[in-house]
mmCIF file of C-alpha atoms in Angstrom:
data_model
loop_
_atom_site.group_PDB
_atom_site.id
_atom_site.type_symbol
_atom_site.label_atom_id
_atom_site.label_comp_id
_atom_site.label_asym_id
_atom_site.label_seq_id
_atom_site.Cartn_x
_atom_site.Cartn_y
_atom_site.Cartn_z
ATOM 1 C CA MET J 1 0.000 0.000 0.000
ATOM 2 C CA GLY J 2 1.344 3.408 -0.962
ATOM 3 C CA ILE J 3 1.036 6.745 0.767
ATOM 4 C CA LEU J 4 -1.160 9.733 0.077
ATOM 5 C CA ALA J 5 0.742 12.976 0.657
ATOM 6 C CA VAL J 6 -0.656 16.504 0.645
ATOM 7 C CA ASP J 7 1.739 19.201 -0.626
ATOM 8 C CA LEU J 8 0.501 22.613 0.452
ATOM 9 C CA PHE J 9 1.842 26.144 0.597
ATOM 10 C CA ILE J 10 0.457 27.906 3.680
ATOM 11 C CA THR J 11 0.922 31.132 5.607
ATOM 12 C CA LEU J 12 1.673 31.433 9.312
ATOM 13 C CA ASP J 13 -2.063 31.702 9.990
ATOM 14 C CA GLY J 14 -2.812 28.613 7.919
ATOM 15 C CA VAL J 15 -4.100 30.242 4.723
ATOM 16 C CA TYR J 16 -3.571 28.248 1.528
ATOM 17 C CA GLN J 17 -5.651 30.405 -0.806
ATOM 18 C CA ALA J 18 -4.192 31.683 -4.090
ATOM 19 C CA PRO J 19 -0.418 31.486 -3.530
ATOM 20 C CA GLY J 20 0.316 31.413 -7.260
ATOM 21 C CA GLY J 21 -1.222 34.644 -8.561
ATOM 22 C CA PRO J 22 -3.666 37.525 -7.965
ATOM 23 C CA GLU J 23 -6.435 35.936 -10.046
ATOM 24 C CA GLU J 24 -5.919 32.338 -8.911
ATOM 25 C CA ASP J 25 -8.747 32.362 -6.366
ATOM 26 C CA PRO J 26 -10.275 35.713 -5.330
ATOM 27 C CA SER J 27 -13.378 34.039 -3.874
ATOM 28 C CA GLY J 28 -14.670 35.422 -0.612
ATOM 29 C CA GLY J 29 -13.137 38.791 -1.457
ATOM 30 C CA PHE J 30 -9.594 37.494 -0.911
ATOM 31 C CA GLU J 31 -7.275 40.341 -1.952
ATOM 32 C CA PHE J 32 -3.852 38.824 -1.314
ATOM 33 C CA GLY J 33 -3.411 36.331 -4.151
ATOM 34 C CA GLY J 34 0.108 35.861 -5.436
ATOM 35 C CA TRP J 35 1.843 35.824 -2.059
ATOM 36 C CA GLN J 36 4.302 32.963 -2.594
ATOM 37 C CA ALA J 37 6.587 34.429 -5.261
ATOM 38 C CA PRO J 38 8.515 36.873 -3.007
ATOM 39 C CA TYR J 39 9.724 33.919 -0.922
ATOM 40 C CA ILE J 40 10.798 31.585 -3.725
ATOM 41 C CA ASP J 41 14.531 30.875 -3.903
ATOM 42 C CA GLU J 42 16.692 28.252 -5.548
ATOM 43 C CA THR J 43 16.840 26.022 -2.476
ATOM 44 C CA SER J 44 13.098 25.915 -1.865
ATOM 45 C CA GLY J 45 12.497 25.440 -5.577
ATOM 46 C CA GLU J 46 14.769 22.398 -5.564
ATOM 47 C CA ALA J 47 12.945 20.964 -2.541
ATOM 48 C CA ILE J 48 9.543 21.414 -4.163
ATOM 49 C CA GLY J 49 10.877 19.853 -7.368
ATOM 50 C CA ALA J 50 12.308 16.879 -5.479
ATOM 51 C CA GLY J 51 8.894 16.217 -3.967
ATOM 52 C CA ILE J 52 7.295 16.241 -7.398
ATOM 53 C CA ASP J 53 9.977 13.861 -8.675
ATOM 54 C CA ARG J 54 8.930 11.292 -6.057
ATOM 55 C CA LEU J 55 5.253 11.111 -6.944
ATOM 56 C CA ASP J 56 3.912 8.427 -9.265
ATOM 57 C CA ALA J 57 0.333 9.720 -9.352
ATOM 58 C CA LEU J 58 -1.276 13.136 -8.942
ATOM 59 C CA MET J 59 -4.614 13.899 -7.270
ATOM 60 C CA LEU J 60 -6.235 17.318 -7.514
ATOM 61 C CA GLY J 61 -9.408 19.136 -6.589
ATOM 62 C CA ARG J 62 -11.464 20.556 -9.443
ATOM 63 C CA ARG J 63 -10.274 24.167 -9.184
ATOM 64 C CA THR J 64 -6.580 23.240 -9.051
ATOM 65 C CA TYR J 65 -7.096 20.659 -11.788
ATOM 66 C CA ASP J 66 -8.516 23.284 -14.142
ATOM 67 C CA ILE J 67 -5.536 25.556 -13.478
ATOM 68 C CA PHE J 68 -3.019 22.747 -13.996
ATOM 69 C CA ALA J 69 -4.785 21.331 -17.066
ATOM 70 C CA ASP J 70 -4.714 24.732 -18.708
ATOM 71 C CA TYR J 71 -1.050 25.411 -17.943
ATOM 72 C CA TRP J 72 1.084 22.262 -17.725
ATOM 73 C CA PRO J 73 0.201 20.535 -21.024
ATOM 74 C CA ARG J 74 1.699 23.616 -22.712
ATOM 75 C CA HIS J 75 4.924 23.236 -20.704
ATOM 76 C CA THR J 76 5.881 19.603 -21.165
ATOM 77 C CA ASP J 77 9.375 20.721 -22.119
ATOM 78 C CA THR J 78 10.032 21.424 -18.415
ATOM 79 C CA PRO J 79 10.801 18.712 -15.826
ATOM 80 C CA ILE J 80 7.610 19.403 -13.859
ATOM 81 C CA GLY J 81 5.457 19.608 -16.983
ATOM 82 C CA ALA J 82 6.898 16.357 -18.311
ATOM 83 C CA LYS J 83 6.303 14.641 -14.966
ATOM 84 C CA PHE J 84 2.694 15.763 -14.723
ATOM 85 C CA GLU J 85 2.048 14.716 -18.311
ATOM 86 C CA ALA J 86 3.454 11.234 -17.720
ATOM 87 C CA VAL J 87 1.803 10.192 -14.454
ATOM 88 C CA PRO J 88 -1.802 9.097 -13.895
ATOM 89 C CA LYS J 89 -3.969 11.959 -12.717
ATOM 90 C CA PHE J 90 -7.100 11.895 -10.565
ATOM 91 C CA VAL J 91 -9.500 14.819 -10.214
ATOM 92 C CA VAL J 92 -12.129 14.854 -7.474
ATOM 93 C CA SER J 93 -15.295 16.366 -8.893
ATOM 94 C CA HIS J 94 -19.051 15.843 -9.004
ATOM 95 C CA THR J 95 -19.496 17.864 -12.197
ATOM 96 C CA LEU J 96 -16.590 17.005 -14.502
ATOM 97 C CA THR J 97 -17.452 14.140 -16.828
ATOM 98 C CA ASP J 98 -15.034 14.455 -19.736
ATOM 99 C CA PRO J 99 -11.559 15.583 -18.599
ATOM 100 C CA THR J 100 -9.368 16.817 -21.436
ATOM 101 C CA TRP J 101 -5.969 16.329 -19.779
ATOM 102 C CA ALA J 102 -4.543 12.998 -20.892
ATOM 103 C CA ASN J 103 -4.537 10.092 -18.438
ATOM 104 C CA THR J 104 -7.076 11.667 -16.071
ATOM 105 C CA THR J 105 -9.658 9.739 -14.045
ATOM 106 C CA VAL J 106 -12.571 11.441 -12.289
ATOM 107 C CA VAL J 107 -13.185 10.549 -8.626
ATOM 108 C CA THR J 108 -16.636 11.298 -7.240
ATOM 109 C CA ASP J 109 -16.556 9.636 -3.799
ATOM 110 C CA VAL J 110 -13.396 10.299 -1.769
ATOM 111 C CA ALA J 111 -14.086 7.865 1.057
ATOM 112 C CA ALA J 112 -15.078 5.008 -1.247
ATOM 113 C CA GLU J 113 -12.576 5.407 -4.078
ATOM 114 C CA VAL J 114 -9.355 6.888 -2.698
ATOM 115 C CA PRO J 115 -8.192 3.874 -0.598
ATOM 116 C CA ALA J 116 -8.243 1.637 -3.660
ATOM 117 C CA ILE J 117 -6.354 4.256 -5.670
ATOM 118 C CA THR J 118 -3.710 4.531 -2.937
ATOM 119 C CA ASP J 119 -3.194 0.773 -3.120
ATOM 120 C CA ARG J 120 -2.138 1.073 -6.766
ATOM 121 C CA PHE J 121 0.738 3.534 -6.329
ATOM 122 C CA GLU J 122 3.762 4.123 -4.130
ATOM 123 C CA GLU J 123 3.305 7.857 -3.583
ATOM 124 C CA ILE J 124 0.261 9.881 -4.623
ATOM 125 C CA HIS J 125 0.543 13.622 -4.100
ATOM 126 C CA VAL J 126 -2.270 16.109 -3.687
ATOM 127 C CA ILE J 127 -0.826 19.477 -4.716
ATOM 128 C CA GLY J 128 -2.633 22.637 -3.647
ATOM 129 C CA SER J 129 -6.304 21.645 -3.659
ATOM 130 C CA GLY J 130 -6.939 22.836 -0.117
ATOM 131 C CA ALA J 131 -10.633 21.904 -0.061
ATOM 132 C CA LEU J 132 -9.778 18.381 -1.201
ATOM 133 C CA ALA J 133 -7.018 18.185 1.412
ATOM 134 C CA ARG J 134 -9.534 19.084 4.109
ATOM 135 C CA SER J 135 -11.900 16.348 2.888
ATOM 136 C CA LEU J 136 -9.118 13.768 2.847
ATOM 137 C CA LEU J 137 -8.025 14.754 6.349
ATOM 138 C CA ALA J 138 -11.597 14.484 7.595
ATOM 139 C CA ALA J 139 -11.800 10.981 6.130
ATOM 140 C CA ASP J 140 -8.425 10.048 7.726
ATOM 141 C CA LEU J 141 -6.924 9.277 4.316
ATOM 142 C CA VAL J 142 -3.832 11.504 4.497
ATOM 143 C CA ASP J 143 -0.611 9.725 5.367
ATOM 144 C CA ARG J 144 1.743 12.685 5.113
ATOM 145 C CA LEU J 145 1.570 16.471 5.141
ATOM 146 C CA ASN J 146 4.311 18.233 3.177
ATOM 147 C CA LEU J 147 3.809 21.808 4.304
ATOM 148 C CA TYR J 148 5.742 24.797 3.034
ATOM 149 C CA LEU J 149 5.209 27.480 5.663
ATOM 150 C CA TYR J 150 5.723 31.107 4.603
ATOM 151 C CA PRO J 151 6.483 34.035 6.947
ATOM 152 C CA ILE J 152 3.341 36.007 6.198
ATOM 153 C CA ALA J 153 -0.165 36.243 7.669
ATOM 154 C CA PHE J 154 -3.409 37.721 6.336
ATOM 155 C CA GLY J 155 -6.107 37.163 8.932
ATOM 156 C CA SER J 156 -8.509 36.072 6.180
ATOM 157 C CA GLY J 157 -8.721 33.476 3.450
ATOM 158 C CA LYS J 158 -9.230 29.734 3.186
ATOM 159 C CA ARG J 159 -7.429 27.803 5.908
ATOM 160 C CA LEU J 160 -6.295 24.208 6.010
ATOM 161 C CA PHE J 161 -7.481 23.718 9.587
ATOM 162 C CA ASP J 162 -10.703 25.642 10.084
ATOM 163 C CA THR J 163 -14.215 25.060 11.383
ATOM 164 C CA GLY J 164 -15.113 21.414 10.940
ATOM 165 C CA THR J 165 -11.561 20.108 11.331
ATOM 166 C CA VAL J 166 -11.479 16.594 12.731
ATOM 167 C CA PRO J 167 -9.046 16.473 15.705
ATOM 168 C CA ALA J 168 -5.827 14.715 14.716
ATOM 169 C CA ALA J 169 -2.242 14.434 15.922
ATOM 170 C CA PHE J 170 0.847 14.456 13.742
ATOM 171 C CA THR J 171 4.507 13.666 14.206
ATOM 172 C CA LEU J 172 7.521 15.107 12.420
ATOM 173 C CA ALA J 173 8.671 12.652 9.760
ATOM 174 C CA GLU J 174 11.736 14.649 8.721
ATOM 175 C CA PRO J 175 13.771 17.459 10.293
ATOM 176 C CA PRO J 176 12.405 20.921 9.421
ATOM 177 C CA VAL J 177 14.283 22.727 6.651
ATOM 178 C CA ALA J 178 14.578 26.528 6.583
ATOM 179 C CA PHE J 179 15.060 28.259 3.241
ATOM 180 C CA PRO J 180 17.034 31.470 2.598
ATOM 181 C CA LYS J 181 14.021 33.773 2.175
ATOM 182 C CA GLY J 182 12.251 32.596 5.308
ATOM 183 C CA ALA J 183 10.008 29.725 4.231
ATOM 184 C CA VAL J 184 10.211 26.453 6.151
ATOM 185 C CA SER J 185 9.514 22.882 5.016
ATOM 186 C CA LEU J 186 7.611 20.772 7.549
ATOM 187 C CA VAL J 187 6.860 17.093 6.901
ATOM 188 C CA TYR J 188 4.326 15.440 9.192
ATOM 189 C CA GLU J 189 2.793 11.976 9.368
ATOM 190 C CA ARG J 190 -0.452 11.030 11.093
ATOM 191 C CA ALA J 191 -0.054 9.970 14.718
ATOM 192 C CA GLY J 192 -3.562 9.080 15.809
ATOM 193 C CA VAL J 193 -5.701 11.357 17.951
ATOM 194 C CA PRO J 194 -4.477 14.292 20.036
ATOM 195 C CA VAL J 195 -3.497 13.617 23.652
ATOM 196 C CA THR J 196 -5.316 16.143 25.839
ATOM 197 C CA GLY J 197 -6.464 16.639 29.417
ATOM 198 C CA ILE J 198 -2.987 16.436 30.931
ATOM 199 C CA ASP J 199 -2.044 18.840 33.706
ATOM 200 C CA MET J 200 1.336 20.461 33.012
ATOM 201 C CA ASP J 201 2.340 19.946 36.660
ATOM 202 C CA SER J 202 2.294 16.171 36.074
ATOM 203 C CA VAL J 203 4.796 16.280 33.218
ATOM 204 C CA ASP J 204 8.414 15.354 33.943
ATOM 205 C CA ARG J 205 10.773 18.149 32.825
#
């Protein structure tokens, strides 16, 4: 059985909305789209690329899928474009019936279909697709969180952990990595349910 990893760019206050550009996702009146670029450097770019190199299948929510399907098939001369073109792709949607991006399968029921998909691959990555990531977390289907944390906060926007979050604990799977412009890579794996209700005075220090 393979792993399902979520790759997400988030701010200090947990916002994942529209890192790639001003028009990527202005829903809800979000005015801060395009916040990732000032913090991109060669080292973080290499780390993000290495993560993409590892995947052997790609799973996306409908909004991210539409963005990727419009852009990456026109950039197959790049390593990332070639990778995305080659691997099987899964889009979670209740409305898409005829995907145009080659080698794409539509998933309509996350809880019912995703476990069987995970069994077929070594490492499936969900890139962006925050709403899908939240659904997968709620269904306890995420094995690993690959978070790229950026030193910025907005106080508004779509958050990974928001109202409706199912309580969960995580453990660091790799040492944190800090990048030159202030972003940090954090890799977590699921570790059951949170441990709560412990009085600090009872903890050995």
